[in-house]
């Protein structure tokens, strides 16, 4: 409790400093070259799937605090990726995914998320506020080795192995330049926001990622919005040295396509939802059902929806903007839905 009080005091002091910095415009926007036009994270584009097979790999080990008498882990349950070079305790299943807003807002919300207890952060280049995020990490005073930080690269419009490689390599460099303003010189993960337009382009993207890992500036490599065939471009390439650990998808109760979890699990890839409550709480019937289920656990509809994701074997990125919702979204690791309730919720998927 004493440590928590000290951290809270430090964070509030830094919020006061932040307010004074607003007057001096000390949070410049990232260069325009960091954002390659045009595509929303909500428009996942998939190439046609291919019936390629790969050897089954061992699944990551997940630490579930709700299954034991031990206290809930700071930042939530964690998964340890097989073969990772990351020395940390694991990948927290609850992450704060920064959305599209200015650096000042990113700074404020990152400090708030840290104060609440989040330790996993997805700072996408698409959001355009990596500098504000990085400055908040530095201002918080929380040791870097307690945080799991993921950046991203957008190079999906570059066609061909060479062009995709060069664009992705440039994106890796720009991530590190943006993070450096907060003293962040190493990333835990780097993610492709979208796959390239063809197999050769994907290979070029991945080659740049593997070079970044070899250079020692990142541990884990990940993808977003990849179909089975696109994952297999990487996994079946004999030149591949490092396999993807995460595939970020718009997975939720309302967006639970048959086979989504299975095709990733078979490839030893963890699904992380970047839209965990999409079309869930906006549906009166779904919300009412989740609220009804939540009453027996003392949980809200949103918490039941997020817990369903975790128990299904996936992770999630929250998009909260208030302390109440930050706390609500993180407080899903101290209970477990029954098998009956899990099945009932799964039936809600349209």
Short mmCIF file of C-alpha atoms in Angstrom, two decimals:
data_model
loop_
_atom_site.label_atom_id
_atom_site.label_comp_id
_atom_site.label_asym_id
_atom_site.label_seq_id
_atom_site.Cartn_x
_atom_site.Cartn_y
_atom_site.Cartn_z
CA UNK A 1 0.00 0.00 0.00
CA UNK A 2 2.84 2.39 0.83
CA UNK A 3 4.46 1.74 -2.57
CA UNK A 4 1.10 2.30 -4.30
CA UNK A 5 0.63 5.61 -2.47
CA UNK A 6 4.11 6.77 -3.48
CA UNK A 7 3.50 5.88 -7.15
CA UNK A 8 0.15 7.69 -7.08
CA UNK A 9 1.76 10.83 -5.62
CA UNK A 10 4.50 10.77 -8.28
CA UNK A 11 1.93 10.39 -11.06
CA UNK A 12 -0.22 13.26 -9.77
CA UNK A 13 2.85 15.51 -9.51
CA UNK A 14 3.68 14.67 -13.11
CA UNK A 15 0.12 15.47 -14.20
CA UNK A 16 0.62 18.95 -12.73
CA UNK A 17 3.90 19.26 -14.65
CA UNK A 18 2.09 18.07 -17.77
CA UNK A 19 -0.49 20.86 -17.40
CA UNK A 20 2.25 23.48 -17.27
CA UNK A 21 3.91 21.97 -20.33
CA UNK A 22 0.76 22.45 -22.39
CA UNK A 23 1.44 26.18 -22.43
CA UNK A 24 4.86 25.68 -24.00
CA UNK A 25 3.65 23.18 -26.65
CA UNK A 26 6.34 20.75 -25.56
CA UNK A 27 4.74 17.75 -27.26
CA UNK A 28 5.43 17.96 -31.02
CA UNK A 29 3.47 15.75 -33.42
CA UNK A 30 5.33 12.92 -35.20
CA UNK A 31 6.50 13.53 -38.76
CA UNK A 32 3.86 12.99 -41.46
CA UNK A 33 6.00 10.24 -42.97
CA UNK A 34 5.14 8.05 -39.95
CA UNK A 35 1.53 7.70 -41.09
CA UNK A 36 1.02 6.13 -44.51
CA UNK A 37 -2.43 7.21 -45.55
CA UNK A 38 -5.71 6.07 -45.68
CA UNK A 39 -6.62 2.84 -43.93
CA UNK A 40 -8.53 2.62 -40.67
CA UNK A 41 -7.71 -0.11 -38.16
CA UNK A 42 -11.39 -1.02 -38.42
CA UNK A 43 -11.08 -2.08 -42.07
CA UNK A 44 -9.21 -5.38 -41.83
CA UNK A 45 -8.30 -6.50 -45.33
CA UNK A 46 -7.72 -10.20 -45.89
CA UNK A 47 -6.24 -11.91 -48.93
CA UNK A 48 -7.89 -15.20 -50.02
CA UNK A 49 -6.95 -18.01 -47.68
CA UNK A 50 -4.84 -20.94 -48.77
CA UNK A 51 -4.96 -24.48 -47.47
CA UNK A 52 -1.37 -24.66 -46.28
CA UNK A 53 -0.38 -26.84 -43.38
CA UNK A 54 2.36 -26.37 -40.81
CA UNK A 55 3.53 -28.42 -37.83
CA UNK A 56 1.60 -27.78 -34.62
CA UNK A 57 3.62 -25.88 -32.03
CA UNK A 58 3.46 -25.82 -28.25
CA UNK A 59 0.94 -23.35 -26.83
CA UNK A 60 2.05 -20.46 -24.60
CA UNK A 61 1.67 -20.96 -20.86
CA UNK A 62 -0.85 -18.58 -19.32
CA UNK A 63 -0.79 -17.64 -15.64
CA UNK A 64 -4.40 -17.31 -14.45
CA UNK A 65 -4.65 -15.52 -11.13
CA UNK A 66 -8.39 -16.32 -11.03
CA UNK A 67 -7.60 -20.03 -10.84
CA UNK A 68 -5.50 -19.70 -7.69
CA UNK A 69 -5.56 -18.13 -4.27
CA UNK A 70 -2.68 -15.82 -5.21
CA UNK A 71 -3.33 -12.08 -5.65
CA UNK A 72 -4.14 -10.73 -9.12
CA UNK A 73 -0.97 -9.85 -11.01
CA UNK A 74 -0.29 -6.17 -11.66
CA UNK A 75 -1.56 -5.53 -15.17
CA UNK A 76 -3.49 -8.81 -15.28
CA UNK A 77 -2.73 -12.41 -16.22
CA UNK A 78 0.31 -12.96 -18.43
CA UNK A 79 1.42 -15.30 -21.17
CA UNK A 80 5.00 -16.39 -21.81
CA UNK A 81 5.81 -16.88 -25.49
CA UNK A 82 7.82 -20.03 -26.30
CA UNK A 83 11.36 -19.22 -27.40
CA UNK A 84 11.10 -15.49 -26.67
CA UNK A 85 14.28 -13.56 -25.94
CA UNK A 86 12.32 -11.24 -23.66
CA UNK A 87 13.50 -11.72 -20.06
CA UNK A 88 10.30 -10.33 -18.51
CA UNK A 89 7.64 -12.29 -16.65
CA UNK A 90 5.39 -12.38 -19.71
CA UNK A 91 2.94 -10.55 -21.93
CA UNK A 92 0.05 -9.03 -19.91
CA UNK A 93 -3.28 -10.04 -21.46
CA UNK A 94 -4.77 -6.59 -20.81
CA UNK A 95 -3.23 -3.79 -22.83
CA UNK A 96 -3.93 -0.09 -23.30
CA UNK A 97 -4.10 0.60 -27.02
CA UNK A 98 -3.72 4.30 -27.75
CA UNK A 99 -6.20 5.64 -30.31
CA UNK A 100 -6.08 8.59 -32.72
CA UNK A 101 -5.65 11.75 -30.64
CA UNK A 102 -2.89 14.30 -30.11
CA UNK A 103 0.28 13.81 -28.10
CA UNK A 104 -1.07 15.81 -25.16
CA UNK A 105 -4.04 13.46 -24.81
CA UNK A 106 -1.79 10.42 -25.23
CA UNK A 107 0.45 11.74 -22.46
CA UNK A 108 -2.46 12.26 -20.05
CA UNK A 109 -4.16 8.92 -20.76
CA UNK A 110 -0.90 6.95 -20.55
CA UNK A 111 -0.19 8.39 -17.10
CA UNK A 112 -3.73 7.54 -16.04
CA UNK A 113 -3.40 3.96 -17.34
CA UNK A 114 -0.10 3.55 -15.50
CA UNK A 115 -1.66 4.84 -12.29
CA UNK A 116 -4.55 2.37 -12.58
CA UNK A 117 -2.09 -0.51 -13.08
CA UNK A 118 -1.70 -1.19 -16.80
CA UNK A 119 1.72 -2.52 -17.74
CA UNK A 120 1.17 -3.47 -21.41
CA UNK A 121 0.94 -0.69 -24.00
CA UNK A 122 0.25 -0.70 -27.73
CA UNK A 123 1.47 2.58 -29.23
CA UNK A 124 0.53 2.25 -32.90
CA UNK A 125 2.07 4.48 -35.53
CA UNK A 126 -1.47 4.86 -36.92
CA UNK A 127 -2.48 6.76 -33.78
CA UNK A 128 0.21 9.38 -34.47
CA UNK A 129 1.04 10.00 -30.80
CA UNK A 130 4.01 7.80 -29.93
CA UNK A 131 5.97 10.83 -28.71
CA UNK A 132 3.30 11.79 -26.19
CA UNK A 133 3.15 8.20 -25.00
CA UNK A 134 6.94 7.94 -24.63
CA UNK A 135 7.15 11.18 -22.64
CA UNK A 136 4.49 9.90 -20.26
CA UNK A 137 6.44 6.69 -19.65
CA UNK A 138 9.49 8.75 -18.76
CA UNK A 139 7.53 11.15 -16.57
CA UNK A 140 5.83 8.33 -14.64
CA UNK A 141 9.05 7.20 -13.00
CA UNK A 142 7.98 3.56 -13.33
CA UNK A 143 11.02 1.38 -14.19
CA UNK A 144 11.17 0.45 -17.87
CA UNK A 145 11.62 -3.23 -17.06
CA UNK A 146 8.15 -3.29 -15.49
CA UNK A 147 6.51 -2.31 -18.78
CA UNK A 148 5.76 -4.23 -21.97
CA UNK A 149 5.78 -1.76 -24.89
CA UNK A 150 4.72 -2.50 -28.45
CA UNK A 151 5.19 -0.20 -31.46
CA UNK A 152 3.92 -0.72 -35.00
CA UNK A 153 4.82 -0.22 -38.65
CA UNK A 154 2.49 0.57 -41.56
CA UNK A 155 3.93 -0.61 -44.88
CA UNK A 156 1.02 -2.48 -46.46
CA UNK A 157 0.92 -0.32 -49.61
CA UNK A 158 4.48 -1.11 -50.62
CA UNK A 159 4.44 -3.88 -53.21
CA UNK A 160 7.28 -6.27 -53.83
CA UNK A 161 9.91 -7.70 -51.50
CA UNK A 162 12.41 -4.86 -51.82
CA UNK A 163 9.92 -1.99 -51.56
CA UNK A 164 8.14 -3.57 -48.56
CA UNK A 165 11.47 -4.28 -46.86
CA UNK A 166 12.67 -0.68 -47.28
CA UNK A 167 9.37 0.85 -46.13
CA UNK A 168 9.21 -1.44 -43.10
CA UNK A 169 12.84 -0.77 -42.21
CA UNK A 170 12.11 2.97 -42.38
CA UNK A 171 9.10 2.42 -40.11
CA UNK A 172 11.21 0.55 -37.57
CA UNK A 173 13.65 3.46 -37.48
CA UNK A 174 10.84 5.99 -37.05
CA UNK A 175 9.39 4.01 -34.14
CA UNK A 176 12.71 4.18 -32.30
CA UNK A 177 13.10 7.90 -33.04
CA UNK A 178 9.64 8.62 -31.63
CA UNK A 179 10.17 6.46 -28.54
CA UNK A 180 13.60 7.98 -27.90
CA UNK A 181 12.03 11.28 -26.80
CA UNK A 182 10.94 9.41 -23.68
CA UNK A 183 14.23 7.62 -23.23
CA UNK A 184 12.88 4.34 -24.65
CA UNK A 185 15.71 2.67 -26.56
CA UNK A 186 14.31 -0.86 -26.72
CA UNK A 187 10.87 -2.26 -27.58
CA UNK A 188 9.35 -5.45 -26.24
CA UNK A 189 7.38 -5.95 -29.45
CA UNK A 190 7.00 -4.48 -32.94
CA UNK A 191 3.85 -5.18 -34.96
CA UNK A 192 2.89 -4.98 -38.64
CA UNK A 193 -0.38 -3.03 -38.72
CA UNK A 194 -1.42 -4.76 -41.98
CA UNK A 195 0.05 -7.39 -44.31
CA UNK A 196 1.53 -6.40 -47.65
CA UNK A 197 -0.48 -6.87 -50.86
CA UNK A 198 1.16 -10.19 -51.79
CA UNK A 199 3.42 -12.94 -50.46
CA UNK A 200 6.68 -11.34 -51.62
CA UNK A 201 5.72 -8.09 -49.91
CA UNK A 202 4.98 -9.89 -46.64
CA UNK A 203 8.39 -11.58 -46.85
CA UNK A 204 10.01 -8.18 -47.29
CA UNK A 205 8.15 -6.78 -44.30
CA UNK A 206 9.22 -9.69 -42.13
CA UNK A 207 12.86 -9.51 -43.25
CA UNK A 208 13.02 -5.93 -41.95
CA UNK A 209 11.49 -7.01 -38.64
CA UNK A 210 13.99 -9.81 -38.21
CA UNK A 211 16.84 -7.37 -38.85
CA UNK A 212 15.45 -5.11 -36.13
CA UNK A 213 15.40 -8.05 -33.72
CA UNK A 214 18.93 -9.04 -34.72
CA UNK A 215 20.06 -5.46 -34.02
CA UNK A 216 18.83 -5.91 -30.44
CA UNK A 217 16.21 -3.14 -30.36
CA UNK A 218 13.17 -5.45 -30.07
CA UNK A 219 12.40 -8.88 -28.58
CA UNK A 220 9.08 -10.12 -29.94
CA UNK A 221 7.65 -9.75 -33.46
CA UNK A 222 3.92 -9.58 -34.19
CA UNK A 223 1.32 -8.98 -36.89
CA UNK A 224 -2.16 -7.53 -37.17
CA UNK A 225 -5.08 -8.40 -39.43
CA UNK A 226 -3.31 -11.45 -40.90
CA UNK A 227 -5.32 -14.31 -42.42
CA UNK A 228 -4.17 -17.95 -42.20
CA UNK A 229 -2.51 -17.82 -45.62
CA UNK A 230 -0.71 -14.59 -44.76
CA UNK A 231 0.60 -16.07 -41.51
CA UNK A 232 1.77 -19.10 -43.47
CA UNK A 233 3.79 -16.90 -45.83
CA UNK A 234 6.01 -16.22 -42.82
CA UNK A 235 5.76 -19.56 -41.05
CA UNK A 236 6.50 -21.74 -44.08
CA UNK A 237 9.36 -19.60 -45.38
CA UNK A 238 12.62 -21.52 -44.78
CA UNK A 239 14.39 -18.20 -44.26
CA UNK A 240 12.18 -17.27 -41.30
CA UNK A 241 14.14 -17.20 -38.04
CA UNK A 242 11.52 -15.69 -35.72
CA UNK A 243 7.83 -16.57 -35.74
CA UNK A 244 5.00 -14.12 -35.00
CA UNK A 245 3.86 -14.20 -31.37
CA UNK A 246 0.65 -12.16 -31.68
CA UNK A 247 -1.98 -11.53 -34.36
CA UNK A 248 -4.08 -8.50 -33.48
CA UNK A 249 -7.63 -8.84 -34.79
CA UNK A 250 -11.09 -7.24 -34.27
CA UNK A 251 -12.18 -10.20 -32.11
CA UNK A 252 -15.18 -9.93 -29.79
CA UNK A 253 -18.43 -11.64 -28.79
CA UNK A 254 -20.10 -9.94 -31.75
CA UNK A 255 -17.19 -10.54 -34.11
CA UNK A 256 -16.28 -14.14 -33.47
CA UNK A 257 -15.73 -15.67 -36.89
CA UNK A 258 -15.64 -19.43 -36.85
CA UNK A 259 -12.06 -20.68 -36.84
CA UNK A 260 -10.43 -17.34 -35.94
CA UNK A 261 -8.96 -18.56 -32.66
CA UNK A 262 -8.29 -22.04 -34.03
CA UNK A 263 -6.16 -21.01 -37.00
CA UNK A 264 -4.01 -18.82 -34.77
CA UNK A 265 -3.76 -21.36 -31.95
CA UNK A 266 -2.66 -24.04 -34.41
CA UNK A 267 0.18 -21.73 -35.43
CA UNK A 268 1.11 -20.93 -31.82
CA UNK A 269 0.00 -17.32 -32.27
CA UNK A 270 -1.92 -15.42 -29.58
CA UNK A 271 -4.95 -13.42 -30.74
CA UNK A 272 -5.13 -9.93 -29.27
CA UNK A 273 -8.39 -8.07 -29.82
CA UNK A 274 -8.03 -4.45 -30.88
CA UNK A 275 -11.81 -3.99 -30.72
CA UNK A 276 -12.91 -6.14 -27.75
CA UNK A 277 -16.33 -4.59 -27.14
CA UNK A 278 -17.19 -3.65 -30.72
CA UNK A 279 -20.95 -4.00 -31.33
CA UNK A 280 -21.27 -5.72 -27.96
CA UNK A 281 -22.53 -3.03 -25.59
CA UNK A 282 -24.35 -1.21 -28.40
CA UNK A 283 -26.66 -4.20 -28.84
CA UNK A 284 -29.47 -3.98 -26.22
CA UNK A 285 -30.12 -7.74 -26.25
CA UNK A 286 -26.42 -8.65 -25.89
CA UNK A 287 -25.82 -6.03 -23.22
CA UNK A 288 -28.86 -7.18 -21.22
CA UNK A 289 -27.71 -10.80 -21.36
CA UNK A 290 -24.19 -9.89 -20.22
CA UNK A 291 -25.56 -7.74 -17.41
CA UNK A 292 -27.74 -10.64 -16.28
CA UNK A 293 -24.74 -13.01 -16.26
CA UNK A 294 -22.55 -10.43 -14.55
CA UNK A 295 -24.88 -10.05 -11.55
CA UNK A 296 -23.86 -13.42 -10.13
CA UNK A 297 -20.19 -12.39 -10.28
CA UNK A 298 -20.63 -8.77 -9.24
CA UNK A 299 -19.35 -7.66 -12.65
CA UNK A 300 -20.55 -5.31 -15.40
CA UNK A 301 -21.55 -6.27 -18.94
CA UNK A 302 -18.22 -4.92 -20.23
CA UNK A 303 -16.25 -6.99 -17.71
CA UNK A 304 -18.13 -10.16 -18.67
CA UNK A 305 -17.42 -9.44 -22.35
CA UNK A 306 -13.71 -8.99 -21.70
CA UNK A 307 -13.53 -12.03 -19.43
CA UNK A 308 -15.09 -14.13 -22.21
CA UNK A 309 -12.23 -13.05 -24.51
CA UNK A 310 -9.59 -14.01 -21.94
CA UNK A 311 -11.16 -17.39 -21.15
CA UNK A 312 -11.50 -18.09 -24.86
CA UNK A 313 -7.70 -17.94 -25.03
CA UNK A 314 -7.12 -14.41 -26.32
CA UNK A 315 -5.90 -11.02 -25.07
CA UNK A 316 -7.37 -7.55 -25.52
CA UNK A 317 -6.51 -3.86 -25.97
CA UNK A 318 -8.71 -1.44 -24.09
CA UNK A 319 -9.48 1.96 -25.62
CA UNK A 320 -10.60 3.66 -22.40
CA UNK A 321 -10.55 7.41 -21.82
CA UNK A 322 -11.64 7.61 -18.17
CA UNK A 323 -10.29 6.27 -14.91
CA UNK A 324 -13.56 4.45 -14.24
CA UNK A 325 -13.38 2.53 -17.51
CA UNK A 326 -9.64 1.87 -17.18
CA UNK A 327 -10.27 0.28 -13.78
CA UNK A 328 -13.34 -1.60 -15.01
CA UNK A 329 -11.51 -3.09 -18.00
CA UNK A 330 -8.52 -4.20 -15.94
CA UNK A 331 -10.61 -5.76 -13.17
CA UNK A 332 -11.43 -8.97 -15.06
CA UNK A 333 -8.79 -11.33 -13.67
CA UNK A 334 -10.29 -11.99 -10.24
CA UNK A 335 -13.21 -14.15 -11.37
CA UNK A 336 -13.94 -17.00 -13.76
CA UNK A 337 -17.03 -17.55 -15.90
CA UNK A 338 -18.61 -20.99 -15.60
CA UNK A 339 -18.62 -23.29 -18.61
CA UNK A 340 -22.38 -22.80 -18.88
CA UNK A 341 -22.01 -19.02 -19.00
CA UNK A 342 -19.14 -19.25 -21.50
CA UNK A 343 -21.33 -21.35 -23.81
CA UNK A 344 -24.29 -19.02 -23.35
CA UNK A 345 -22.16 -15.99 -24.27
CA UNK A 346 -20.65 -17.75 -27.28
CA UNK A 347 -24.18 -18.25 -28.61
CA UNK A 348 -24.63 -14.46 -28.70
CA UNK A 349 -22.20 -14.16 -31.58
CA UNK A 350 -24.06 -13.09 -34.70
#
